[in-house]
Short mmCIF file of C-alpha atoms in Angstrom, two decimals:
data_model
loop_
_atom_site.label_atom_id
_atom_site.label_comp_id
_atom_site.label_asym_id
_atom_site.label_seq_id
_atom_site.Cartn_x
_atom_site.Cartn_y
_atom_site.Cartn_z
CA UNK A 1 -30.95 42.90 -139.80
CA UNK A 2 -27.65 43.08 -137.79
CA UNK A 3 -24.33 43.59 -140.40
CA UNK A 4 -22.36 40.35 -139.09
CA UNK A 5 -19.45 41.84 -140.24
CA UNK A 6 -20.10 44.80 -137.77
CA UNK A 7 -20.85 41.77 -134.68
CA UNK A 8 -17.83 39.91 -135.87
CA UNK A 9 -15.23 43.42 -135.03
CA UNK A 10 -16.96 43.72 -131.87
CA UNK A 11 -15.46 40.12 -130.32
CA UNK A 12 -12.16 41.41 -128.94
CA UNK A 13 -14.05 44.23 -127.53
CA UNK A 14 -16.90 42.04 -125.60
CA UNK A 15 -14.22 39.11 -124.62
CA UNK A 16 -11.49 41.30 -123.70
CA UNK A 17 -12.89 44.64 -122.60
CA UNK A 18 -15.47 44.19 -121.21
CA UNK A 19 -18.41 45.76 -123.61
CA UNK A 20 -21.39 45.04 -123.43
CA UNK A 21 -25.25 45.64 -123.81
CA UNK A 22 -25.99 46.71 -120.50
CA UNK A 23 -29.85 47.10 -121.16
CA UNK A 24 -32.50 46.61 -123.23
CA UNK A 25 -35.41 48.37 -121.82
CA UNK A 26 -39.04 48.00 -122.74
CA UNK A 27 -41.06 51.39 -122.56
CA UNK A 28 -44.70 51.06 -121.81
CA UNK A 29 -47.19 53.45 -121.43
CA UNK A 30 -49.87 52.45 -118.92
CA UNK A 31 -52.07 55.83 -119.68
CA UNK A 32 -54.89 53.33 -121.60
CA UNK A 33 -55.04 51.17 -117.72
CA UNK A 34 -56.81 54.06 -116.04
CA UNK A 35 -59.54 53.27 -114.01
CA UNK A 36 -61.11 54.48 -110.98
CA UNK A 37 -61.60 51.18 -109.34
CA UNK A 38 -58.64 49.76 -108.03
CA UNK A 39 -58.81 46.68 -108.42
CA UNK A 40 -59.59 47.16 -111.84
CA UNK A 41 -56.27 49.63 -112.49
CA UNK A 42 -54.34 46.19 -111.16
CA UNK A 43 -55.52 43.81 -113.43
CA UNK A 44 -55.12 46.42 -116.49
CA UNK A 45 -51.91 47.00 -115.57
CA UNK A 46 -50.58 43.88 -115.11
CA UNK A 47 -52.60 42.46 -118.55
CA UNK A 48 -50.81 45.29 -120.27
CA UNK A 49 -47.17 44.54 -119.03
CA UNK A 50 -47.23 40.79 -119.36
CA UNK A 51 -48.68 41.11 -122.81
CA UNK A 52 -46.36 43.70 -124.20
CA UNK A 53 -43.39 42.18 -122.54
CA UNK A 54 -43.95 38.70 -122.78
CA UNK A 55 -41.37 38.24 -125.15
CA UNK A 56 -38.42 40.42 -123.84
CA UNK A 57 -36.43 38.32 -122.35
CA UNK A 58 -36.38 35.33 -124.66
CA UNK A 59 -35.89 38.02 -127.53
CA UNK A 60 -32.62 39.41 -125.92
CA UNK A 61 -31.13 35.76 -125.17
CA UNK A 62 -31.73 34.92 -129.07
CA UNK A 63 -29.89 37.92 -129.58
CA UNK A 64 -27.04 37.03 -127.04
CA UNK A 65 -26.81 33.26 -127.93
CA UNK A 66 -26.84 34.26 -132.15
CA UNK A 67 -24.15 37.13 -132.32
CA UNK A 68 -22.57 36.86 -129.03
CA UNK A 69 -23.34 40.00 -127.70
CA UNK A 70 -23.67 40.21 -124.15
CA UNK A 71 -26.82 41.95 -122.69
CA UNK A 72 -26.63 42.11 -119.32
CA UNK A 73 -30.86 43.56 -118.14
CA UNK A 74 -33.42 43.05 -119.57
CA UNK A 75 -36.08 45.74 -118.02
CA UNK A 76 -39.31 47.54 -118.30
CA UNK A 77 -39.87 51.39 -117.71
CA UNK A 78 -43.95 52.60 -117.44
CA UNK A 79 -45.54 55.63 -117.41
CA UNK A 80 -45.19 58.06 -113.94
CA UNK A 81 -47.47 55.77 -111.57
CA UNK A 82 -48.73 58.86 -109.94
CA UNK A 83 -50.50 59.39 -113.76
CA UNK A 84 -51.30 56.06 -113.69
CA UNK A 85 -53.40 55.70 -110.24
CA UNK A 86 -55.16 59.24 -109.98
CA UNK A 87 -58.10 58.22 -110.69
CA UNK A 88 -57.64 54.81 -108.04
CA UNK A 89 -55.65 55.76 -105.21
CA UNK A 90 -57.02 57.44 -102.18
CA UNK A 91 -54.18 56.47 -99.79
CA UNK A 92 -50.50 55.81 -99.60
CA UNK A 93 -51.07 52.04 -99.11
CA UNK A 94 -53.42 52.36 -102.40
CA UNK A 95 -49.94 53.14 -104.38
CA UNK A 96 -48.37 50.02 -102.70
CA UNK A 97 -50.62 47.80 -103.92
CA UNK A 98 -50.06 48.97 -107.39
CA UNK A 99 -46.36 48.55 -107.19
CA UNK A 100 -46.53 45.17 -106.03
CA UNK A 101 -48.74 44.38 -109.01
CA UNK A 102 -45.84 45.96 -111.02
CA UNK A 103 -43.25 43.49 -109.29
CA UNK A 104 -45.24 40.66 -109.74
CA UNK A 105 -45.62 41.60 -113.74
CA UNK A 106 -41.94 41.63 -113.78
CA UNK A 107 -41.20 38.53 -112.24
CA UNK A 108 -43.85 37.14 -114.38
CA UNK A 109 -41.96 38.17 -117.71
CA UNK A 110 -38.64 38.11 -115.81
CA UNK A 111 -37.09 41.11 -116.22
CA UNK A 112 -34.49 42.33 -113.92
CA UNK A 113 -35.92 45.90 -112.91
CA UNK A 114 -39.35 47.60 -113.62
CA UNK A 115 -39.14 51.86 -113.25
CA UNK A 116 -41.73 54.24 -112.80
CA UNK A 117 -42.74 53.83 -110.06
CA UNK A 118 -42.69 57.34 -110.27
CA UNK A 119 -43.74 61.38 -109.59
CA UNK A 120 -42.98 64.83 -111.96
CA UNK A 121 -43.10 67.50 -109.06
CA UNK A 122 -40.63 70.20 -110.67
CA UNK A 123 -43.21 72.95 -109.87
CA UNK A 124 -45.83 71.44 -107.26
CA UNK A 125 -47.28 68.40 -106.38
CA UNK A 126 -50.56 67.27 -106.98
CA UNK A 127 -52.28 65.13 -103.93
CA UNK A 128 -51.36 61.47 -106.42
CA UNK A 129 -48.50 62.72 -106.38
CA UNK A 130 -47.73 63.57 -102.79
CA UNK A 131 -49.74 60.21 -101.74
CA UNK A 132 -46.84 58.13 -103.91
CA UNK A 133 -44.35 59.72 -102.55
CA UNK A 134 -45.17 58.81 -99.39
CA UNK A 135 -45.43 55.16 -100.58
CA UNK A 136 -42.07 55.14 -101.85
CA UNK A 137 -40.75 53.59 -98.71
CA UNK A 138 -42.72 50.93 -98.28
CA UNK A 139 -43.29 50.03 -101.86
CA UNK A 140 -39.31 49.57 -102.51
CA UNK A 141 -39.24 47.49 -98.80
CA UNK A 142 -41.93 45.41 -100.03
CA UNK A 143 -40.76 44.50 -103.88
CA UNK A 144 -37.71 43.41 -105.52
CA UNK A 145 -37.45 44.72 -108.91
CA UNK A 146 -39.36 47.34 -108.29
CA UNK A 147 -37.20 51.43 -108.69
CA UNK A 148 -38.63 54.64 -107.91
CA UNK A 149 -37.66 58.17 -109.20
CA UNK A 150 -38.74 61.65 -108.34
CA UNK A 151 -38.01 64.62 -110.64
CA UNK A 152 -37.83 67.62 -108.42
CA UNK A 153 -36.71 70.38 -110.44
CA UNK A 154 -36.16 71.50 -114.29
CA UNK A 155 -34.40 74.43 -116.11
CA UNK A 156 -38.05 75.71 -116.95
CA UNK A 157 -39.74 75.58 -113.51
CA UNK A 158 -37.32 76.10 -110.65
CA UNK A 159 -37.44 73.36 -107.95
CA UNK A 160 -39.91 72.17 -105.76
CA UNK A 161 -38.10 72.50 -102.38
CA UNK A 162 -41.46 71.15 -100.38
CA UNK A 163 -40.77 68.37 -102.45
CA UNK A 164 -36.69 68.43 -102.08
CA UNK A 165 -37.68 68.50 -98.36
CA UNK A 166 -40.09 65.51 -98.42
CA UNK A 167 -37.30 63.24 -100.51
CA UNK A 168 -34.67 63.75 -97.56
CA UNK A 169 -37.52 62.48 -95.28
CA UNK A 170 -38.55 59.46 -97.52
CA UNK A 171 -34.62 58.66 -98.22
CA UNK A 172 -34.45 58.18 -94.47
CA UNK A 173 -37.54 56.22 -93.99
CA UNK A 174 -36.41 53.95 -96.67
CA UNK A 175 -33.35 53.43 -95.86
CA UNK A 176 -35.37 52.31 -91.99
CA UNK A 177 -37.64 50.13 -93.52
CA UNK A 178 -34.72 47.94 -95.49
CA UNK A 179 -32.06 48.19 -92.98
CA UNK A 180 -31.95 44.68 -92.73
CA UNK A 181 -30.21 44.71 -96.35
CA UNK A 182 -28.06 47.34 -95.33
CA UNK A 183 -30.40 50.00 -96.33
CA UNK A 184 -30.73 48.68 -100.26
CA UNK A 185 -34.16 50.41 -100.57
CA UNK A 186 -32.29 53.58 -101.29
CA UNK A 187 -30.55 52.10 -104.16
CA UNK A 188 -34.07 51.81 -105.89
CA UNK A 189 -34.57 55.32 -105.40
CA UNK A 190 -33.43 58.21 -107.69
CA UNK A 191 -34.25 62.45 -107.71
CA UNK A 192 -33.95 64.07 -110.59
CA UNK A 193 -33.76 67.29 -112.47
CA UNK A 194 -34.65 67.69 -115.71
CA UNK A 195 -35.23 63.64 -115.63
CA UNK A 196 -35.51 62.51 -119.68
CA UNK A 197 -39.01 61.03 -120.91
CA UNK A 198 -36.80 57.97 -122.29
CA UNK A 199 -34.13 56.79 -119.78
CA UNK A 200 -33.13 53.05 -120.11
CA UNK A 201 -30.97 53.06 -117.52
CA UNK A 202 -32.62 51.85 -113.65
CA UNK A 203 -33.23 53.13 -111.22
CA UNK A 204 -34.43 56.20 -113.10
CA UNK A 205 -36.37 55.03 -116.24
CA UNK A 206 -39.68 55.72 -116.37
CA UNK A 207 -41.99 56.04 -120.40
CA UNK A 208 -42.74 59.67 -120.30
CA UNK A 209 -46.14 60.43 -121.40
CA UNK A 210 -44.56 62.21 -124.88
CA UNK A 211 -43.44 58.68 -125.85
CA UNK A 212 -45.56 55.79 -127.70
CA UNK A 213 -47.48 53.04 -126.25
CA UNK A 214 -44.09 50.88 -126.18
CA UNK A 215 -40.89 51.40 -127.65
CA UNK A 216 -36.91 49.98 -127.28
CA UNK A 217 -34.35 51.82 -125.98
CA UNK A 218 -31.16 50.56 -125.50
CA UNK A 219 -28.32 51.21 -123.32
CA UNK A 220 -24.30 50.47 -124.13
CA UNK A 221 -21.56 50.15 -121.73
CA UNK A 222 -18.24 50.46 -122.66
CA UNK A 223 -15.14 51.44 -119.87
CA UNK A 224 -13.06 49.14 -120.68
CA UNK A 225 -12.73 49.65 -124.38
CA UNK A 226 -12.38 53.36 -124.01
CA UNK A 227 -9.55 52.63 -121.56
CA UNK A 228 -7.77 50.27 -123.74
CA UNK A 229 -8.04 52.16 -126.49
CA UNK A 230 -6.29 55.42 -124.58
CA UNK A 231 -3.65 53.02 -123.52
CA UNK A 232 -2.51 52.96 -126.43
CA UNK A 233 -2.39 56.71 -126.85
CA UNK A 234 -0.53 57.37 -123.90
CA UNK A 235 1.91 60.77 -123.51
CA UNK A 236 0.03 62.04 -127.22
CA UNK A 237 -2.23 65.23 -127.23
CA UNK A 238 -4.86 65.78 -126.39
CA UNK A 239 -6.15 66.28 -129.80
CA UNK A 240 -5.21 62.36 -130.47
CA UNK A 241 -6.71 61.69 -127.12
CA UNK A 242 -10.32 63.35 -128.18
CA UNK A 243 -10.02 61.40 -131.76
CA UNK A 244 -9.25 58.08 -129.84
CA UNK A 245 -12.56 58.35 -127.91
CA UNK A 246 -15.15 59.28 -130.45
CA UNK A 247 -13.55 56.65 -132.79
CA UNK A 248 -14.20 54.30 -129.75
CA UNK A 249 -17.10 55.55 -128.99
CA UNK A 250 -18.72 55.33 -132.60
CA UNK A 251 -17.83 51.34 -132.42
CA UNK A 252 -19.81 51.10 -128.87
CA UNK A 253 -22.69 53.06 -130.19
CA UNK A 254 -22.62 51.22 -132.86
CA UNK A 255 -23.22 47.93 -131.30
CA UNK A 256 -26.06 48.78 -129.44
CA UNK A 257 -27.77 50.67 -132.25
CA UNK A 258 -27.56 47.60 -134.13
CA UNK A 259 -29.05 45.30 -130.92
CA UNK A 260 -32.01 48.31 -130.41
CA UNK A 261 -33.09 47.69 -134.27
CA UNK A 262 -32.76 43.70 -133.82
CA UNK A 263 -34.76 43.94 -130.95
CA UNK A 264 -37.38 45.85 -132.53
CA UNK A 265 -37.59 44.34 -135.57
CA UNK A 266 -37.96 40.86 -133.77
CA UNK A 267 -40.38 42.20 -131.02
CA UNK A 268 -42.48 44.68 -133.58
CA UNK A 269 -42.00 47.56 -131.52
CA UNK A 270 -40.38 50.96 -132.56
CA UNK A 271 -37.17 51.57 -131.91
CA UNK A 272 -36.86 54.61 -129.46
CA UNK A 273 -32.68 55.71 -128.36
CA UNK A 274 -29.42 54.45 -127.58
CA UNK A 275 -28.10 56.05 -124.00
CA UNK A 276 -24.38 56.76 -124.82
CA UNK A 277 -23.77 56.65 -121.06
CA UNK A 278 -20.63 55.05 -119.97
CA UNK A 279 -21.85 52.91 -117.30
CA UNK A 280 -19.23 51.01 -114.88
CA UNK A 281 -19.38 47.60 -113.42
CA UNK A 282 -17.60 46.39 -110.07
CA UNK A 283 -15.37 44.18 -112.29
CA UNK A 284 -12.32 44.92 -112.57
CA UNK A 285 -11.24 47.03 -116.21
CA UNK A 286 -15.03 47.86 -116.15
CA UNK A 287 -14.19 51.83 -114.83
CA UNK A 288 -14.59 55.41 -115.68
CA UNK A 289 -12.25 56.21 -113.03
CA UNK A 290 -9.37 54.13 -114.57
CA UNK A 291 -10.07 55.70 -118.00
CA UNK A 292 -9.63 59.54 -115.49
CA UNK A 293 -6.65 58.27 -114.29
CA UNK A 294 -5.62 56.88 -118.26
CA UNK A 295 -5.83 60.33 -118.91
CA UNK A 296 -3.52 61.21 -116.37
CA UNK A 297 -4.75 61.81 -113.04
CA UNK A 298 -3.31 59.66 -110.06
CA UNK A 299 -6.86 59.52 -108.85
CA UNK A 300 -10.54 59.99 -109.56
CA UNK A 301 -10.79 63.17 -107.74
CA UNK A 302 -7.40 64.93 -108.02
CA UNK A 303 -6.83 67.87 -109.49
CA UNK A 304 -7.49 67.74 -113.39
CA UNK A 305 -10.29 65.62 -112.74
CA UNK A 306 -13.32 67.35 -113.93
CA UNK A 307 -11.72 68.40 -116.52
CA UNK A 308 -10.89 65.17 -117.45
CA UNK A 309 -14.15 63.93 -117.20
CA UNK A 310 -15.66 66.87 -118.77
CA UNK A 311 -13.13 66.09 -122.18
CA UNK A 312 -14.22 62.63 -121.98
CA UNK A 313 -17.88 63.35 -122.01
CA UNK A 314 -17.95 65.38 -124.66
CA UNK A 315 -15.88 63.12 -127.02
CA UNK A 316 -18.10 60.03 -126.08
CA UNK A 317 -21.06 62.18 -127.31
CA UNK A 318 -19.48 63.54 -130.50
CA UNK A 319 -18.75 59.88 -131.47
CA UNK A 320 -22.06 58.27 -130.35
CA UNK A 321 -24.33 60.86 -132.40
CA UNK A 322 -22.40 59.48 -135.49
CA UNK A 323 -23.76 55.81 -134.54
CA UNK A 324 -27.32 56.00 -134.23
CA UNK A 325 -30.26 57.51 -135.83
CA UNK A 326 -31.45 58.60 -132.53
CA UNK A 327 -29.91 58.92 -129.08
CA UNK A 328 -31.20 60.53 -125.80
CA UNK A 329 -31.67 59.07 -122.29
CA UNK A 330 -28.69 60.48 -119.81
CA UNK A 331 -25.85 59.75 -122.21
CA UNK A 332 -23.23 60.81 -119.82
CA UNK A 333 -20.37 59.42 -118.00
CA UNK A 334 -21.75 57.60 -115.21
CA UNK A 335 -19.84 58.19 -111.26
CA UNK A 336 -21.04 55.48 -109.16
CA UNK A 337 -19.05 54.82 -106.31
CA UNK A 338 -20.15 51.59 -105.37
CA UNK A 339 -20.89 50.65 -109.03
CA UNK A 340 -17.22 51.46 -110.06
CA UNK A 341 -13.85 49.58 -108.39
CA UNK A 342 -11.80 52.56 -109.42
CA UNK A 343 -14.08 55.33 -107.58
CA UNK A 344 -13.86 52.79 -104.78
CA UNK A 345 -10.26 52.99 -104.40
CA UNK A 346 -10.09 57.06 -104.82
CA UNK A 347 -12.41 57.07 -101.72
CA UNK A 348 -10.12 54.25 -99.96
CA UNK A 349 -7.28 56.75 -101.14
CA UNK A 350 -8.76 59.89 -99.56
CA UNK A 351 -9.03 61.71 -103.07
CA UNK A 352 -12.39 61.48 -103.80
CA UNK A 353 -14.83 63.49 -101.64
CA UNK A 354 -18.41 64.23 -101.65
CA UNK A 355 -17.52 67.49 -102.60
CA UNK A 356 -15.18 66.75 -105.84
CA UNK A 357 -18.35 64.21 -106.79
CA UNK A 358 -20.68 67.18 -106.88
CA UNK A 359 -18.35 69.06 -108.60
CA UNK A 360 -17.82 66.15 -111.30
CA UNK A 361 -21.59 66.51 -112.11
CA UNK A 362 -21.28 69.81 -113.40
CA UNK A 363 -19.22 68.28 -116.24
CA UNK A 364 -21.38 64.87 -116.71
CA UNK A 365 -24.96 64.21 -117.09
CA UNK A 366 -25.40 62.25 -114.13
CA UNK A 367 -25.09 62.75 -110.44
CA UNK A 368 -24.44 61.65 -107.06
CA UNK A 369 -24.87 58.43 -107.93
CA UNK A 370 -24.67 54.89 -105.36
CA UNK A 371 -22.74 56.95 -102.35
CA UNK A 372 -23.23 54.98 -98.84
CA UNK A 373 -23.47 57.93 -96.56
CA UNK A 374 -23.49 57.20 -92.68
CA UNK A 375 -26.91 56.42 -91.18
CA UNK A 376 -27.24 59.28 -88.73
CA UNK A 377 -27.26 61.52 -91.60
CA UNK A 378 -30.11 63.99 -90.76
CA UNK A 379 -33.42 64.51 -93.77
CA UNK A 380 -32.51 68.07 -93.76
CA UNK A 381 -29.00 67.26 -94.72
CA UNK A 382 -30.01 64.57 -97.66
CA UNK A 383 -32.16 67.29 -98.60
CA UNK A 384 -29.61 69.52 -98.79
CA UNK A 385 -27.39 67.46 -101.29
CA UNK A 386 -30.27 66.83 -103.26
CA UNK A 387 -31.05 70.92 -103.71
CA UNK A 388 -27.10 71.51 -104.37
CA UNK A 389 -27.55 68.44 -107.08
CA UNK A 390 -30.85 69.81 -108.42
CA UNK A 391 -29.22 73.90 -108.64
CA UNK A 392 -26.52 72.18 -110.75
CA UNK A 393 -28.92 70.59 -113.01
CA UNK A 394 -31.44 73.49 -113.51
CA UNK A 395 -28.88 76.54 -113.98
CA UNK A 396 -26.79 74.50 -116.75
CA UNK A 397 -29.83 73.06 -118.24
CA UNK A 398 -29.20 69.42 -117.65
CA UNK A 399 -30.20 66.23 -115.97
CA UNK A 400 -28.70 65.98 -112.39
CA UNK A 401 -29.76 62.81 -110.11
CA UNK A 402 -28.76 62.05 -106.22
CA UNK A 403 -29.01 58.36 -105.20
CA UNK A 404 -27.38 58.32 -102.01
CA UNK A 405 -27.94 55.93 -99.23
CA UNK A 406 -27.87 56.76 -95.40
CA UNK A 407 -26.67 53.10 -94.59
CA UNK A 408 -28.54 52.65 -91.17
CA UNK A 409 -26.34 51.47 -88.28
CA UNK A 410 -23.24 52.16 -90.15
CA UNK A 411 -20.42 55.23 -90.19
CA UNK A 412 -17.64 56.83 -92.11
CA UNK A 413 -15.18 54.03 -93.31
CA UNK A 414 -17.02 51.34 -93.14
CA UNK A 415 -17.97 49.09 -96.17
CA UNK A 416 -21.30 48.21 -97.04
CA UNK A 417 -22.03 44.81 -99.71
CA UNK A 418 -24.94 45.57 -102.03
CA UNK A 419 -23.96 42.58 -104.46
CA UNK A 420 -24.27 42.40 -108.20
CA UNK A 421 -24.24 45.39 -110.34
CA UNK A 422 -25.09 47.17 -107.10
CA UNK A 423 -21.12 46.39 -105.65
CA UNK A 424 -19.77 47.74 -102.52
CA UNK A 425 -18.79 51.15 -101.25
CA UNK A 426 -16.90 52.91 -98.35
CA UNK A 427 -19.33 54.99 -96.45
CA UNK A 428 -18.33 58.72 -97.06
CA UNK A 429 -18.47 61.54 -94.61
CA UNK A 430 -20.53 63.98 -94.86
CA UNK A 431 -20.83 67.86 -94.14
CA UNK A 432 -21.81 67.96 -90.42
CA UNK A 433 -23.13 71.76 -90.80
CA UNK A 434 -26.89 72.00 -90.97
CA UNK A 435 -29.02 73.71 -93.73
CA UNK A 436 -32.21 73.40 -92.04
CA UNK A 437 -33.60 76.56 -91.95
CA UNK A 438 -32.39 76.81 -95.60
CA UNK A 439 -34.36 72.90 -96.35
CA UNK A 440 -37.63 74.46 -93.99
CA UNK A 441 -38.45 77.17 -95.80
CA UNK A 442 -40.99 75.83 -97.84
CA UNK A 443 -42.06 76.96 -101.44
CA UNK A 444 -39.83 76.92 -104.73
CA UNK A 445 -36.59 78.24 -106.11
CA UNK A 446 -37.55 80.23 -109.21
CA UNK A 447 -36.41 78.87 -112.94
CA UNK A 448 -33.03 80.95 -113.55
CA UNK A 449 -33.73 84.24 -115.93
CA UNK A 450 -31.99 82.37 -119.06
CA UNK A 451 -35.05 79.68 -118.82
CA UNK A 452 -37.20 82.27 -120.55
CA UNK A 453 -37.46 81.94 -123.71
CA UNK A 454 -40.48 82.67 -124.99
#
């Protein structure tokens, strides 16, 4: 059961700061819905998903309404669909189908995302996979809560750069098909390396086939506590600084490794992780930039920066692993420009650059993450960024992602609206060099030597 006592410190934090539950996500594997008749596959799959999560949602609002603890998604992550629909699919438009089933099953049991939608192509792609892939556009043009995700590379295997090259082409074509929503396909749409088997966090959760039939992980979001909390730290060392953010982090944790076991414990499924990612909102005192600049840079993206963030990620980790049993997912500072008002304004400002984000993902395990790009951008040069993002992720064995979105009709300085969660962004320019030859090449990058460890 949830210590009351433990709820009851948490109230200045959630009415104040801003904390919150950002997710409780439902992991279901969707290996036992194998067929090799489509229409078959369907109905499993949508028996197995309204079953298992028929009680999700009205389990988190109990939760909410009985210890006031905000939880913001409820959401469902499933097992790679290019597993999943082998056996079925014999065309792209098979894959489609299936992902429209998967939207209808979470509009049926009302979540707010379903991921998994999904391919693991790190070292070569089988023809599933290559035949979802080239469904991605259309299934995220044709569903709602459905969100995609691609992992590419991986410290062990190298990267897939047929498959690096094929993203850049389906980032583009999505971004086509939805353009009427300024391009919010590509917001649905995440490439990984070294993607984790139990992400809560959307658009990049999928139930990795190591994981059990269904299981709860939970994801915590806490900016604005952290920042308070520095506040009141402000001009000490930066050994006070470091014991200020695992202390806060430990009480964050805490509250969502308390949720995770209510949740379980109510629903009768296991209890999987709690993602110590620091995930921003749009609202206002809801940034990781503002706790940067708390720190003491003028800007997200001036000099100190990564080092800033790189302090801050490693403190919210050390003070997380003390609050939970078990904790995996991404659990790293999230950098979402459009997600987070303070990024927005270092763009606005002309200190944050495409090229200072990258940088910042050495440090975090994240990525490029929400970044409105202008429309013309060419495949070869979203491929590009995604390769740069993917080297980062592989040689410093870690998970990288790229979400970016080539906002069709649109150019540097503009803003685009995404709404919700999703917020607004400045479009950012982008290198206008090419890399084409490098993207055409074809084949893999090796793993790097320090991969071998056998």
């Amino acid at each position: 059961m949830i210590n009351i006592n433990e709820v009851l410190e948490t109230n200045k934090m959630i009415e104040q700061e801003n904390l919150d539950v950002r997710t409780i996500t439902l992991g279901i594997s969707l290996l036992d819905c194998i067929d090799s008749d489509l229409e078959k596959l369907k109905v499993n799959i949508y028996d197995k998903i309204t079953g298992t999560a028929k009680d999700l949602v009205a389990v988190g609002k109990a939760i909410e309404e009985q210890y006031g603890i905000p939880i913001v998604n409820k959401r469902i992550s499933v097992t790679p669909v290019s597993l999943v629909g082998s056996a079925a699919c014999r065309t792209p438009e098979d894959y489609v189908e299936i992902a429209r089933v998967l939207d209808q099953a979470a509009e049926t049991v009302g979540v707010n995302f379903l991921g998994g939608f999904s391919a693991l192509v790190s070292k070569g792609m089988t023809a599933s996979d290559r035949l979802l892939m080239q469904a991605i556009p259309q299934a995220l043009a044709r569903t709602e809560r459905v969100c995609s995700s691609v992992n590419v590379g991986s410290t062990k295997t190298g990267i897939d750069m047929d498959a690096v090259k094929m993203m850049g082409e389906v980032i583009k074509k999505t971004a086509e098909l939805t353009k009427e929503k300024d391009s919010l396909g590509c917001a649905k749409l995440v490439i990984f390396c070294n993607a984790p088997d139990d992400n809560p966090f959307m658009a990049g959760a999928f139930h990795g086939v190591t994981e059990a039939d269904a299981v709860i992980n939970v994801g915590v979001s806490g900016p604005g506590v952290v920042k308070t909390a520095l506040s009141k730290v402000r001009g000490e060392s930066f050994e006070v600084l470091c014991e200020t953010i695992k202390k806060t982090a430990f009480k964050v944790t805490r509250v969502g490794q308390l949720v995770a076991k209510e949740a379980s414990r109510r629903m009768g499924i296991p209890f999987g992780i709690v993602d110590l990612s620091l995930a921003p909102t749009p609202a206002i005192g809801d940034s990781v930039a503002d706790i940067l600049q708390e720190i003491g840079v003028e800007y997200a993206g001036a000099p100190g920066t990564t080092a800033a963030l790189a302090l801050l990620n490693d403190q919210v980790k050390k003070g997380g692993v003390m609050a939970s049993s078990y904790v995996g997912g991404l659990s790293g500072a999230f950098i979402p420009v459009s997600e987070d008002q303070g990024m927005i304004d270092a763009v606005k400002a002309g200190a944050l650059t495409l090229e200072k984000l990258e940088a910042m993902t050495c440090v975090c395990s994240v990525g490029l993450d929400m970044i409105a790009i202008p429309g013309n951008t060419p495949a070869s040069t979203i491929s590009g960024i995604i390769a740069d993002e993917m080297a980062i992720g592989m040689v410093n064995q870690k998970t990288t992602a790229v979400r970016l979105i080539p906002v069709v009709g649109k150019g540097v300085g503009e803003i685009v609206e995404f709404g919700g969660l999703l917020g607004y962004a400045p479009i950012m320019p982008v290198n206008q060099y090419s890399c084409e030859a490098f993207v055409n090449r074809g084949g893999r990058i090796p793993a790097p030597i320090h991969s071998f460890k056998n």
